[in-house]
Coordinates of C-alpha atoms and ligand atoms in Angstrom, one line a residue:
M1041 CA 0.0 0.3 -0.2
P1042 CA 1.9 3.4 -1.0
R1043 CA 1.7 5.7 1.8
S1044 CA 2.4 9.4 1.4
K1045 CA 4.8 11.1 4.0
S1046 CA 5.9 14.4 4.8
A1047 CA 9.2 15.4 3.7
S1048 CA 10.3 16.0 7.4
D1049 CA 8.6 12.7 8.6
R1050 CA 11.4 10.6 6.2
P1051 CA 14.9 9.4 6.4
L1052 CA 17.2 11.6 5.2
R1053 CA 18.6 9.1 2.4
D1054 CA 14.4 9.0 1.0
Q1055 CA 14.8 13.3 1.2
I1056 CA 15.2 14.7 -2.7
V1057 CA 18.4 17.1 -2.8
E1058 CA 16.5 19.5 -3.1
S1059 CA 14.3 20.0 -0.1
L1060 CA 17.2 19.4 2.7
T1061 CA 18.7 22.4 4.7
P1062 CA 22.1 23.2 4.9
D1063 CA 22.2 20.5 8.4
D1064 CA 20.8 17.9 6.7
A1065 CA 22.7 18.3 3.6
A1066 CA 25.4 18.3 5.8
A1067 CA 24.4 15.2 7.7
E1068 CA 23.8 13.2 4.9
H1069 CA 26.8 13.9 2.8
A1070 CA 28.6 12.6 5.5
R1071 CA 26.6 9.1 5.4
L1072 CA 27.3 9.1 1.6
E1073 CA 31.3 9.8 1.8
E1074 CA 30.9 6.9 4.4
E1075 CA 29.2 4.6 2.3
I1076 CA 30.5 5.3 -0.8
A1077 CA 33.8 5.3 0.6
A1078 CA 32.9 1.3 2.2
H1079 CA 32.0 0.7 -1.3
D1080 CA 34.6 1.6 -3.0
A1081 CA 37.1 -0.1 -0.5
R1082 CA 35.2 -3.6 -1.2
Y1083 CA 35.4 -2.9 -5.3
Y1084 CA 38.8 -1.8 -5.3
Q1085 CA 41.1 -3.5 -2.4
E1086 CA 38.7 -6.6 -1.8
D1087 CA 37.0 -7.2 -5.7
A1088 CA 34.0 -7.6 -4.1
P1089 CA 31.5 -4.8 -4.8
S1090 CA 28.3 -5.4 -2.6
V1091 CA 25.7 -3.2 -4.5
T1092 CA 25.6 -2.9 -8.3
D1093 CA 26.7 -0.5 -10.0
A1094 CA 23.3 1.5 -11.1
E1095 CA 23.0 1.7 -7.3
Y1096 CA 26.8 2.8 -7.1
D1097 CA 26.4 5.4 -9.5
A1098 CA 23.0 6.5 -7.8
L1099 CA 24.6 7.1 -4.6
R1100 CA 27.7 9.1 -6.5
R1101 CA 25.2 10.9 -8.0
R1102 CA 22.9 12.2 -4.8
Y1103 CA 26.5 12.7 -3.1
E1104 CA 27.7 14.7 -6.4
A1105 CA 24.2 16.8 -6.5
I1106 CA 24.0 18.0 -2.9
E1107 CA 27.4 19.1 -3.3
A1108 CA 26.0 21.1 -6.5
R1109 CA 23.4 22.6 -4.5
F1110 CA 25.9 23.1 -0.9
P1111 CA 29.8 23.8 -2.4
D1112 CA 30.8 24.2 0.8
L1113 CA 30.3 20.7 1.4
R1114 CA 33.6 19.9 -0.9
D1115 CA 36.9 19.7 0.6
T1116 CA 40.3 18.8 -0.3
E1117 CA 38.7 15.4 1.1
S1118 CA 35.5 14.9 -0.9
L1119 CA 35.5 12.0 -2.5
S1120 CA 34.8 14.4 -5.6
E1121 CA 37.8 14.8 -6.5
K1122 CA 39.3 11.7 -5.7
V1123 CA 39.4 8.6 -7.9
G1124 CA 38.5 5.4 -6.6
A1125 CA 40.3 4.0 -3.3
A1126 CA 43.8 3.9 -1.7
P1127 CA 45.9 0.9 -3.4
V1128 CA 45.7 -2.1 -1.6
A1129 CA 49.1 -2.2 0.9
K1130 CA 50.5 -5.5 -0.1
F1131 CA 51.5 -3.8 -3.4
A1132 CA 54.8 -1.5 -4.2
K1133 CA 53.5 1.9 -5.2
I1134 CA 53.6 3.3 -8.4
T1135 CA 52.9 7.1 -8.8
H1136 CA 51.3 8.4 -12.0
A1137 CA 53.6 10.8 -14.1
V1138 CA 50.0 11.8 -15.2
P1139 CA 46.7 11.2 -12.9
M1140 CA 44.6 8.6 -13.9
L1141 CA 41.4 10.3 -13.9
S1142 CA 38.0 8.5 -14.2
L1143 CA 34.6 10.0 -16.8
G1144 CA 32.1 11.4 -16.2
N1145 CA 29.2 9.3 -16.6
A1146 CA 25.7 9.5 -18.9
F1147 CA 22.5 7.2 -18.8
S1148 CA 20.0 8.9 -21.3
D1149 CA 20.5 10.2 -25.1
E1150 CA 19.8 14.1 -23.5
E1151 CA 22.5 13.7 -21.5
V1152 CA 25.3 13.1 -24.7
V1153 CA 22.9 15.7 -26.7
E1154 CA 24.3 18.1 -23.9
F1155 CA 27.6 16.9 -23.4
V1156 CA 27.9 17.8 -27.5
A1157 CA 26.6 21.3 -26.7
R1158 CA 28.6 21.9 -23.5
V1159 CA 31.7 21.0 -25.5
R1160 CA 30.8 23.2 -28.8
R1161 CA 29.9 26.2 -26.5
F1162 CA 33.2 25.9 -24.8
L1163 CA 35.4 25.3 -27.5
N1164 CA 33.5 29.1 -28.9
L1165 CA 32.6 26.7 -32.1
P1166 CA 31.0 28.4 -34.7
A1167 CA 27.2 26.3 -35.6
D1168 CA 29.0 25.3 -39.6
E1169 CA 32.2 24.0 -37.7
T1170 CA 32.9 20.2 -37.8
L1171 CA 33.9 18.7 -34.7
C1172 CA 34.9 15.0 -34.7
F1173 CA 34.3 12.8 -31.7
T1174 CA 35.3 9.0 -31.3
A1175 CA 33.5 6.6 -29.9
E1176 CA 34.9 3.4 -28.8
P1177 CA 33.1 0.0 -26.7
K1178 CA 33.9 0.9 -23.0
I1179 CA 35.2 -2.3 -21.7
D1180 CA 34.4 -3.6 -18.0
G1181 CA 38.2 -4.2 -16.8
L1182 CA 41.1 -3.3 -15.0
S1183 CA 42.5 0.2 -16.2
C1184 CA 46.5 -0.2 -16.6
S1185 CA 49.7 1.8 -17.8
L1186 CA 51.8 0.8 -19.1
R1187 CA 55.6 2.5 -19.7
Y1188 CA 57.1 1.9 -22.2
E1189 CA 61.0 3.5 -22.6
H1190 CA 62.8 3.7 -26.0
G1191 CA 60.1 1.1 -27.0
R1192 CA 60.2 -1.7 -23.8
L1193 CA 58.3 -2.2 -21.0
V1194 CA 59.6 -1.0 -17.9
S1195 CA 56.8 -0.9 -15.4
A1196 CA 52.5 -0.9 -15.4
A1197 CA 50.7 -0.2 -12.7
T1198 CA 46.7 0.1 -12.0
R1199 CA 44.8 3.0 -11.3
G1200 CA 44.8 3.0 -7.8
D1201 CA 43.6 5.9 -6.3
G1202 CA 44.3 7.9 -9.8
S1203 CA 47.1 9.4 -8.7
Q1204 CA 49.2 6.7 -7.0
G1205 CA 48.4 2.6 -8.2
E1206 CA 50.0 -1.2 -7.6
D1207 CA 53.1 -1.9 -9.5
V1208 CA 51.7 -4.9 -11.5
T1209 CA 54.9 -4.9 -13.6
A1210 CA 56.0 -8.8 -13.3
N1211 CA 51.8 -9.4 -14.2
V1212 CA 51.3 -7.9 -16.6
R1213 CA 54.3 -9.5 -18.7
T1214 CA 52.7 -12.6 -18.0
I1215 CA 49.7 -11.1 -20.6
T1216 CA 50.6 -12.6 -24.5
E1217 CA 49.1 -9.9 -25.6
I1218 CA 50.7 -6.9 -24.2
P1219 CA 54.2 -6.7 -26.4
H1220 CA 57.4 -6.3 -23.9
V1221 CA 58.6 -4.4 -27.1
L1222 CA 56.9 -1.9 -29.3
K1223 CA 57.9 -2.7 -33.2
G1224 CA 57.2 0.0 -35.9
D1225 CA 57.4 3.7 -36.8
G1226 CA 57.2 6.6 -34.5
V1227 CA 57.7 5.0 -30.8
P1228 CA 58.5 7.2 -29.0
E1229 CA 61.3 8.0 -26.1
L1230 CA 59.0 7.6 -23.4
I1231 CA 55.4 6.9 -23.2
D1232 CA 52.8 5.1 -20.6
V1233 CA 50.2 4.1 -22.6
R1234 CA 46.4 3.2 -20.9
G1235 CA 44.2 0.5 -21.2
E1236 CA 42.1 -1.8 -19.9
V1237 CA 42.7 -5.2 -18.6
Y1238 CA 40.0 -7.7 -19.0
M1239 CA 39.3 -11.0 -19.6
D1240 CA 37.2 -12.3 -22.2
K1241 CA 34.0 -14.2 -21.0
G1242 CA 34.6 -17.7 -22.5
D1243 CA 38.2 -17.7 -20.2
F1244 CA 36.0 -15.9 -17.5
L1245 CA 33.4 -19.3 -17.4
A1246 CA 36.2 -21.8 -18.0
L1247 CA 38.4 -20.1 -14.8
N1248 CA 35.0 -20.6 -13.0
A1249 CA 34.6 -23.9 -13.7
R1250 CA 38.0 -24.3 -12.7
Q1251 CA 37.2 -22.4 -9.2
E1252 CA 34.8 -24.9 -8.7
E1253 CA 36.5 -27.9 -9.1
A1254 CA 39.2 -26.8 -6.5
G1255 CA 36.6 -25.2 -4.0
K1256 CA 37.6 -21.9 -4.0
P1257 CA 35.8 -19.2 -4.3
L1258 CA 33.8 -18.0 -7.7
F1259 CA 34.2 -15.0 -9.3
A1260 CA 30.7 -12.6 -9.5
N1261 CA 31.9 -11.8 -13.2
P1262 CA 34.3 -10.9 -15.7
R1263 CA 35.8 -7.6 -14.3
N1264 CA 36.3 -9.3 -10.6
A1265 CA 38.2 -12.4 -12.2
A1266 CA 40.4 -9.8 -14.7
A1267 CA 40.8 -7.8 -11.4
G1268 CA 41.7 -10.9 -9.0
S1269 CA 44.1 -11.9 -11.4
L1270 CA 46.0 -8.9 -12.1
R1271 CA 46.2 -8.0 -8.9
Q1272 CA 48.5 -11.3 -7.4
L1273 CA 50.8 -11.4 -5.6
D1274 CA 52.3 -14.9 -7.4
S1275 CA 52.4 -13.6 -10.9
A1276 CA 52.6 -17.7 -11.3
I1277 CA 48.6 -17.2 -10.9
T1278 CA 48.2 -14.5 -12.8
A1279 CA 50.3 -16.0 -16.1
A1280 CA 47.9 -18.7 -15.0
R1281 CA 45.1 -16.5 -15.5
P1282 CA 43.7 -15.7 -19.5
L1283 CA 44.0 -12.3 -19.7
R1284 CA 43.9 -9.6 -21.8
F1285 CA 44.3 -5.8 -23.4
F1286 CA 42.9 -2.9 -24.8
A1287 CA 44.9 0.1 -25.6
Y1288 CA 43.2 3.5 -25.6
A1289 CA 44.8 6.4 -24.1
W1290 CA 48.1 7.3 -22.7
G1291 CA 49.0 9.3 -19.9
E1292 CA 53.3 10.7 -20.4
A1293 CA 54.5 11.1 -23.4
S1294 CA 57.9 12.7 -24.6
S1295 CA 55.9 13.0 -27.8
L1296 CA 52.8 11.5 -29.7
P1297 CA 52.6 10.3 -33.1
A1298 CA 49.1 11.6 -34.2
D1299 CA 47.2 14.6 -33.6
T1300 CA 43.7 13.0 -33.0
Q1301 CA 42.6 10.5 -30.6
I1302 CA 41.6 8.4 -32.9
G1303 CA 45.3 8.8 -34.5
V1304 CA 47.2 7.9 -30.9
V1305 CA 45.5 4.5 -30.6
H1306 CA 45.9 3.6 -34.6
A1307 CA 49.4 4.3 -33.9
F1308 CA 49.2 2.1 -30.8
G1309 CA 48.0 -1.0 -33.3
S1310 CA 50.7 -0.5 -35.2
W1311 CA 52.8 -1.0 -32.7
G1312 CA 51.4 -4.4 -31.6
L1313 CA 49.0 -3.3 -29.0
P1314 CA 45.9 -4.1 -29.1
I1315 CA 43.2 -1.9 -29.9
N1316 CA 39.5 -2.1 -30.3
P1317 CA 37.8 -2.6 -33.6
L1318 CA 34.7 -0.7 -32.5
T1319 CA 36.0 2.8 -32.4
I1320 CA 34.5 4.9 -34.8
L1321 CA 34.4 9.0 -36.3
A1322 CA 31.0 10.8 -35.2
E1323 CA 30.6 14.3 -36.3
D1324 CA 27.5 14.9 -34.1
A1325 CA 25.4 13.8 -31.0
A1326 CA 23.6 12.0 -33.2
G1327 CA 26.4 9.6 -35.0
L1328 CA 27.7 8.8 -31.6
L1329 CA 23.8 7.9 -30.3
A1330 CA 23.6 5.7 -33.5
H1331 CA 26.7 3.9 -32.7
F1332 CA 25.6 3.7 -28.8
R1333 CA 22.5 2.1 -30.0
K1334 CA 24.8 -0.6 -32.7
I1335 CA 27.1 -1.3 -30.3
G1336 CA 24.3 -2.0 -27.9
E1337 CA 23.0 -4.4 -30.1
M1338 CA 26.1 -6.3 -30.7
R1339 CA 26.7 -6.4 -26.8
A1340 CA 25.6 -9.6 -26.1
Q1341 CA 27.5 -11.4 -29.1
L1342 CA 30.8 -9.6 -27.9
G1343 CA 33.1 -11.6 -26.9
Y1344 CA 34.1 -9.9 -23.5
D1345 CA 32.1 -7.6 -21.2
I1346 CA 31.6 -4.1 -21.8
D1347 CA 29.5 -1.7 -20.2
G1348 CA 29.2 1.6 -22.0
V1349 CA 30.7 3.7 -25.1
V1350 CA 33.0 6.1 -24.3
Y1351 CA 33.2 9.7 -26.6
K1352 CA 36.6 11.8 -26.9
V1353 CA 37.0 14.9 -28.7
D1354 CA 39.0 13.8 -31.3
R1355 CA 41.3 16.5 -31.7
L1356 CA 44.3 16.5 -29.4
D1357 CA 44.5 20.2 -29.6
L1358 CA 40.6 20.8 -28.6
Q1359 CA 41.2 17.7 -25.5
R1360 CA 43.8 20.8 -24.8
R1361 CA 42.0 23.3 -24.5
L1362 CA 38.8 22.3 -22.9
G1363 CA 41.2 20.7 -20.4
F1364 CA 39.4 18.8 -16.8
V1365 CA 37.0 19.8 -14.7
S1366 CA 37.2 17.8 -11.3
R1367 CA 37.8 14.5 -11.6
S1368 CA 37.1 14.0 -14.9
P1369 CA 38.2 15.6 -18.5
R1370 CA 35.8 17.8 -20.3
W1371 CA 36.5 16.3 -23.4
A1372 CA 35.0 12.5 -23.0
L1373 CA 31.7 11.4 -21.2
A1374 CA 31.4 7.9 -21.0
H1375 CA 27.4 6.9 -21.7
K1376 CA 26.4 3.7 -19.5
F1377 CA 23.8 1.0 -20.3
P1378 CA 21.4 0.8 -18.5
A1379 CA 21.3 -2.3 -16.3
E1380 CA 18.6 -5.0 -17.6
Q1381 CA 16.0 -5.2 -14.6
A1382 CA 12.9 -6.1 -14.3
T1383 CA 10.3 -6.0 -11.0
T1384 CA 8.7 -9.0 -9.3
V1385 CA 7.7 -11.1 -6.0
L1386 CA 10.3 -12.9 -3.9
E1387 CA 8.1 -16.1 -2.8
D1388 CA 10.7 -17.7 -1.2
I1389 CA 14.2 -17.2 -0.2
E1390 CA 16.3 -21.1 0.5
I1391 CA 19.2 -21.5 1.5
Q1392 CA 21.4 -24.1 -0.6
V1393 CA 24.4 -25.7 1.3
G1394 CA 27.7 -25.8 -1.3
R1395 CA 30.2 -28.4 -0.9
T1396 CA 32.3 -26.6 1.0
G1397 CA 29.6 -25.6 3.5
A1398 CA 28.7 -22.7 2.5
L1399 CA 25.5 -21.1 2.9
T1400 CA 23.5 -18.9 0.1
P1401 CA 20.4 -17.4 0.2
V1402 CA 18.5 -18.1 -3.3
A1403 CA 15.2 -16.0 -3.9
K1404 CA 13.2 -17.8 -5.4
L1405 CA 10.7 -15.6 -7.6
I1406 CA 8.0 -15.6 -9.4
P1407 CA 9.3 -15.7 -12.8
V1408 CA 10.7 -12.9 -15.1
S1409 CA 11.5 -11.3 -18.2
V1410 CA 14.5 -9.5 -17.9
G1411 CA 16.2 -8.3 -21.3
G1412 CA 14.5 -11.2 -22.7
V1413 CA 15.7 -14.1 -20.7
V1414 CA 13.4 -15.7 -18.1
V1415 CA 14.3 -15.6 -14.3
S1416 CA 13.2 -17.2 -11.4
N1417 CA 16.1 -17.7 -9.5
A1418 CA 18.4 -14.9 -8.2
T1419 CA 21.1 -14.8 -6.0
L1420 CA 21.1 -12.8 -2.1
H1421 CA 24.9 -13.3 -1.8
N1422 CA 24.4 -13.7 1.8
E1423 CA 23.0 -13.3 5.3
D1424 CA 24.3 -9.4 5.5
Y1425 CA 22.9 -8.5 2.2
I1426 CA 19.6 -9.8 3.2
R1427 CA 19.6 -8.1 6.0
G1428 CA 20.6 -4.7 4.4
I1429 CA 23.9 -4.2 6.5
G1430 CA 27.3 -4.8 5.7
G1431 CA 29.9 -7.1 8.3
D1432 CA 31.5 -3.7 8.7
G1433 CA 28.2 -1.9 10.0
A1434 CA 27.9 0.0 6.5
P1435 CA 24.3 0.1 5.2
I1436 CA 23.9 -2.0 1.7
R1437 CA 21.1 -0.8 -0.3
G1438 CA 20.5 1.8 2.1
G1439 CA 20.5 -0.4 5.1
V1440 CA 16.3 -2.2 3.4
D1441 CA 16.1 -5.4 4.2
I1442 CA 14.4 -8.3 1.4
R1443 CA 11.7 -9.9 2.9
I1444 CA 9.9 -12.8 1.8
G1445 CA 6.6 -10.8 0.0
D1446 CA 8.9 -7.9 -1.1
T1447 CA 8.3 -6.8 -4.7
V1448 CA 11.9 -6.3 -5.5
V1449 CA 13.8 -5.1 -8.5
V1450 CA 16.0 -8.1 -9.9
Q1451 CA 18.9 -7.8 -12.4
R1452 CA 20.7 -9.4 -15.1
A1453 CA 24.1 -8.1 -16.4
G1454 CA 25.8 -9.9 -19.0
D1455 CA 26.9 -13.2 -17.6
V1456 CA 26.3 -12.7 -14.4
I1457 CA 24.2 -14.8 -12.3
P1458 CA 20.6 -12.8 -12.0
Q1459 CA 20.6 -10.7 -8.7
V1460 CA 18.3 -9.0 -6.4
V1461 CA 19.4 -5.6 -6.2
S1462 CA 16.7 -3.2 -4.2
V1463 CA 13.2 -3.7 -2.7
V1464 CA 9.9 -1.3 -3.2
L1465 CA 9.2 -0.8 0.1
E1466 CA 6.0 1.1 -0.6
K1467 CA 5.3 -2.2 -2.0
R1468 CA 5.9 -4.4 1.2
P1469 CA 2.6 -5.8 2.2
E1470 CA 1.8 -5.4 6.2
G1471 CA 2.3 -7.8 8.6
T1472 CA 6.0 -8.7 7.2
K1473 CA 8.9 -10.2 9.0
A1474 CA 12.6 -10.0 8.2
F1475 CA 13.3 -12.6 7.3
E1476 CA 16.1 -15.1 10.0
F1477 CA 18.8 -17.0 8.8
T1478 CA 19.3 -19.9 10.2
R1479 CA 21.5 -20.8 12.0
H1480 CA 21.5 -24.7 10.9
C1481 CA 22.4 -26.5 8.2
P1482 CA 19.2 -27.4 6.0
V1483 CA 20.5 -30.4 4.8
C1484 CA 22.2 -32.3 8.1
G1485 CA 20.6 -30.2 10.9
S1486 CA 24.4 -29.3 12.3
L1487 CA 25.2 -25.8 14.0
A1488 CA 26.0 -23.0 11.2
V1489 CA 28.6 -20.6 11.7
R1490 CA 30.0 -17.3 11.0
E1491 CA 33.7 -17.6 11.8
V1492 CA 35.9 -15.1 12.5
D1493 CA 39.1 -14.9 11.3
P1494 CA 41.8 -14.5 14.2
K1495 CA 44.1 -12.2 12.2
T1496 CA 41.8 -9.5 10.9
G1497 CA 38.9 -9.6 13.5
K1498 CA 36.7 -9.7 10.9
Q1499 CA 33.7 -12.0 10.3
D1500 CA 33.3 -14.1 7.5
A1501 CA 30.0 -12.7 5.3
V1502 CA 29.3 -16.8 4.8
R1503 CA 27.9 -19.0 7.3
R1504 CA 29.2 -22.4 7.5
C1505 CA 28.0 -25.6 8.0
T1506 CA 29.8 -27.0 10.9
G1507 CA 28.6 -30.8 10.0
G1508 CA 31.8 -31.9 8.9
L1509 CA 31.4 -35.0 7.4
I1510 CA 28.0 -36.0 8.8
C1511 CA 26.3 -33.0 6.1
A1512 CA 26.1 -35.0 2.9
A1513 CA 26.6 -31.3 0.7
Q1514 CA 30.2 -31.6 2.8
A1515 CA 31.3 -35.1 2.9
V1516 CA 30.8 -35.3 -1.0
E1517 CA 33.2 -32.4 -1.5
R1518 CA 35.3 -33.9 0.7
L1519 CA 35.3 -36.9 -0.5
R1520 CA 36.4 -35.6 -4.4
H1521 CA 38.9 -33.7 -2.6
F1522 CA 40.2 -36.2 -1.4
A1523 CA 40.7 -38.1 -4.8
S1524 CA 41.7 -35.2 -6.6
R1525 CA 44.5 -34.6 -8.7
N1526 CA 46.5 -32.6 -5.4
A1527 CA 45.6 -34.7 -3.2
F1528 CA 45.4 -38.8 -3.6
D1529 CA 44.8 -38.5 -7.3
I1530 CA 42.9 -41.5 -7.7
E1531 CA 42.2 -42.3 -10.6
G1532 CA 38.4 -42.9 -11.8
L1533 CA 37.3 -41.1 -9.4
G1534 CA 36.2 -37.5 -10.8
D1535 CA 33.5 -35.4 -9.7
E1536 CA 31.0 -37.2 -10.9
N1537 CA 32.1 -40.5 -9.6
V1538 CA 32.0 -39.4 -6.4
Q1539 CA 28.9 -38.4 -6.1
L1540 CA 27.4 -41.8 -7.7
L1541 CA 29.6 -44.0 -5.1
F1542 CA 28.0 -41.4 -2.4
D1543 CA 24.7 -42.1 -3.4
A1544 CA 24.5 -45.7 -3.9
D1545 CA 26.4 -45.6 -0.3
L1546 CA 29.4 -47.5 -1.0
V1547 CA 32.0 -44.4 -0.6
R1548 CA 30.8 -41.9 2.5
A1549 CA 34.2 -41.5 3.4
P1550 CA 37.6 -42.1 2.2
A1551 CA 38.6 -45.1 4.0
D1552 CA 35.6 -46.5 2.1
I1553 CA 37.6 -46.1 -0.8
F1554 CA 40.0 -48.2 -0.1
R1555 CA 38.1 -50.6 1.4
L1556 CA 35.3 -51.1 -2.2
H1557 CA 37.5 -54.0 -3.5
E1558 CA 35.0 -55.9 -1.1
R1559 CA 32.4 -54.5 -2.4
G1560 CA 32.8 -55.7 -6.0
D1561 CA 29.6 -56.6 -7.2
E1562 CA 28.3 -53.5 -5.6
L1563 CA 30.1 -51.4 -6.8
R1564 CA 30.1 -53.1 -10.6
N1565 CA 25.9 -52.9 -10.2
A1566 CA 26.1 -49.0 -9.6
F1567 CA 28.7 -48.3 -12.7
L1568 CA 25.7 -50.5 -15.0
A1569 CA 22.5 -48.2 -13.1
Q1570 CA 24.4 -45.7 -14.3
R1571 CA 25.3 -47.0 -18.0
E1572 CA 21.9 -47.4 -17.8
L1573 CA 20.6 -45.0 -17.1
R1574 CA 22.7 -42.5 -19.6
A1575 CA 22.4 -45.1 -22.5
Q1576 CA 18.8 -45.1 -21.9
Q1577 CA 18.6 -40.9 -21.5
R1578 CA 20.9 -41.1 -24.8
E1579 CA 17.8 -43.1 -26.5
A1580 CA 15.2 -40.7 -25.5
E1581 CA 17.1 -37.5 -26.2
T1582 CA 17.9 -38.8 -29.7
G1583 CA 14.8 -41.1 -30.6
K1584 CA 17.3 -44.1 -31.2
A1585 CA 17.6 -47.1 -29.8
R1586 CA 20.9 -49.2 -28.9
K1587 CA 21.8 -51.4 -32.0
N1588 CA 23.6 -54.4 -29.6
R1589 CA 22.9 -54.8 -26.1
L1590 CA 25.9 -56.5 -24.4
A1591 CA 24.8 -58.9 -21.5
D1592 CA 26.2 -57.0 -18.2
E1593 CA 28.5 -60.3 -17.6
K1594 CA 30.3 -59.3 -20.8
R1595 CA 30.3 -55.7 -20.4
Q1596 CA 34.0 -54.8 -19.9
F1597 CA 35.4 -51.3 -17.4
L1598 CA 38.1 -49.6 -19.6
G1599 CA 40.9 -50.5 -18.2
V1600 CA 39.8 -53.5 -16.3
E1601 CA 41.5 -55.6 -18.7
N1602 CA 45.2 -54.6 -17.1
S1603 CA 45.8 -55.7 -13.8
P1604 CA 45.7 -53.0 -11.2
C1605 CA 48.3 -54.8 -8.8
G1606 CA 50.1 -57.7 -11.6
R1607 CA 49.5 -60.4 -9.0
D1608 CA 48.1 -63.3 -11.2
Q1609 CA 45.9 -64.2 -7.9
C1610 CA 43.7 -61.0 -7.9
Q1611 CA 40.4 -62.0 -8.4
A1612 CA 38.5 -59.4 -7.8
P1613 CA 36.6 -57.1 -10.1
R1614 CA 39.0 -54.9 -11.2
P1615 CA 36.4 -51.2 -11.2
P1616 CA 38.0 -48.5 -13.1
L1617 CA 39.7 -46.9 -10.3
R1618 CA 43.4 -46.7 -9.8
R1619 CA 45.5 -44.6 -7.0
H1620 CA 49.0 -42.8 -7.7
G1621 CA 50.6 -40.4 -6.5
R1622 CA 51.6 -42.6 -3.6
P1623 CA 52.4 -46.1 -2.8
A1624 CA 49.5 -48.2 -1.2
R1625 CA 47.9 -51.0 -1.2
C1626 CA 45.9 -52.4 -4.9
C1627 CA 42.8 -50.5 -4.4
A1628 CA 40.8 -53.3 -6.1
C1629 CA 42.8 -56.6 -4.8
G1630 CA 44.6 -55.3 -1.6
G1631 CA 47.9 -56.3 -2.6
D1632 CA 51.3 -54.4 -2.7
A1633 CA 50.5 -51.6 -5.4
G1634 CA 54.7 -50.9 -5.2
G1635 CA 56.3 -47.6 -5.0
D1636 CA 59.1 -46.6 -2.6
G1637 CA 57.3 -46.3 0.6
G1638 CA 58.5 -42.9 1.4
G1639 CA 54.9 -41.0 0.4
G1640 CA 54.4 -37.4 0.1
R1641 CA 56.7 -36.1 -2.3
P1642 CA 54.3 -35.2 -5.5
R1643 CA 55.0 -37.3 -8.1
D1644 CA 53.7 -38.3 -11.9
H1645 CA 52.0 -41.5 -13.2
S1646 CA 54.4 -43.8 -13.8
D1647 CA 56.6 -43.6 -10.4
G1648 CA 54.9 -45.0 -7.8
G1649 CA 51.6 -46.1 -6.9
C1650 CA 49.9 -49.1 -8.6
I1651 CA 52.2 -51.1 -10.4
G1652 CA 49.7 -52.1 -13.1
G1653 CA 50.8 -49.7 -15.7
A1654 CA 49.9 -45.6 -16.3
R1655 CA 46.7 -44.3 -18.3
P1656 CA 45.7 -41.2 -18.9
R1657 CA 43.4 -39.5 -16.6
E1658 CA 39.5 -39.5 -18.6
S1659 CA 39.5 -35.6 -17.7
P1660 CA 42.1 -33.2 -17.8
A1661 CA 43.3 -32.3 -14.2
P1662 CA 41.7 -28.3 -12.8
Q1663 CA 44.9 -26.4 -13.9
A1664 CA 46.7 -24.5 -10.7
A1665 CA 43.9 -21.8 -9.7
G1666 CA 44.1 -19.3 -6.7
Q1667 CA 42.9 -16.3 -5.5
Ligands
LIG2015 ZN1 25.2 -29.2 6.9

């Protein structure tokens, strides 16, 4: 039921800027400053944003609107004078010779028209004089400045707070797309090439699959994956991550190869730096908006995430005349895409237990189309996100909690899991109650707790089941880890087979794996049942019946013909399971499987372990990946 309230009854955060008294404005300015700074820290330093970009932009705009109305509130500490957060302490710092500023944002066509008009007014251009702009996709990655001296890459830094960034030189050198030496004509003695480090969508999905396989946290989106990968203290981890780069700007330069924006960017391309092929020139707002729509239509098909289109005055002499205002150049504008959002009703909150015992709340929604995709589930991130108050006490969504029955705004951006981003408070039904996040695991009933990091004293945002092996969800995960390449490296016992053996009650704990030979018939039957199920599924999908069905007793398992232990008296039915890496009893017959008895030293398949002969694992092992 919509309620109308007088402005004075409402909390400050809900009052429009125009109605604020000077005292209220100061209080609201301070509150926003704190909230934005907290979000900045999460975004820039922890790569774990707790609000959407659109919400963040809204906070930022409100903050700037207050400063516009009450200029006295702006001081040197004002966020309007800063870009992002200070660099993380663990990296060495690099001071940018020319600051890396961020661009002013626009969300509507009118703002783009006004931008072009403003530039023309500032330059005092006659109506008939042409003014060219570049228009290029805004890559959703991590800005980076690459310093080349005499054509050689000497250092690389993140944006950081705009004036000082993190030294990521060693990591940037592992990015194959970034040349260590610039080739061709007109390479200046010194130039800071600026651009975006990003991860393409396919590589992002593959990385998350590996993270999941390794039981590590998933990245929320390609941007976070790129940031998390670039800002690794161990550059070997960065090297294993498929990062890419687009060059689109520059900082300090001893000379420039052209006198236009597009000319310099094309020179970058000729020197061997990757540049974006969708950069064009346009002569007016209509041309810019046409390119904006064209790129918007291509967005889903592009291999990388973008969040808008950037317009820049093409002539560099005009850029210099236009200069800067506050934290942004007057000659450039970032025209952002609206996030794809829709409104629906939250019917229930389901708690899912991850394989590591993490309790994750999932919103069950009345199905709604969001940008052409029907969404009925969306992530609610964690307990604090539902409560509307972060672990650090900072408000999320202005402190509004999420309740079952609420009308909520759901957002889908790129390949990211849809998320609930806000609550339509006016539509909250009577009698709703704050959601009580369970203190017990819904799978096994064990106590679920939020651990406190003894070093930082910070409480984990994630509540975890303490059930350990009692918990089916966790037991399977532990078994998977036990069998994985990094642990006991048991051939044939991949994720799928672990689940199969767990469900068949054959393996509930790691020790059961080594007693499987006692349950050969059951094991064989479990695999046969699974194969039969798959075959039936294939028949149902293809509509084709199998031609030759082998009698069960005639079937063979891959590799069973090779005796796992090499002993003639081994009569056990041999499952496709073999342990490698450390000496042990044969997992099929219990016989001595060879090896030197030392244990613990990592080995490849052919060294130690079962002496029945090595064969390649059925699936490729996960690549080393870390946070
Ligand atoms: Zn549990």
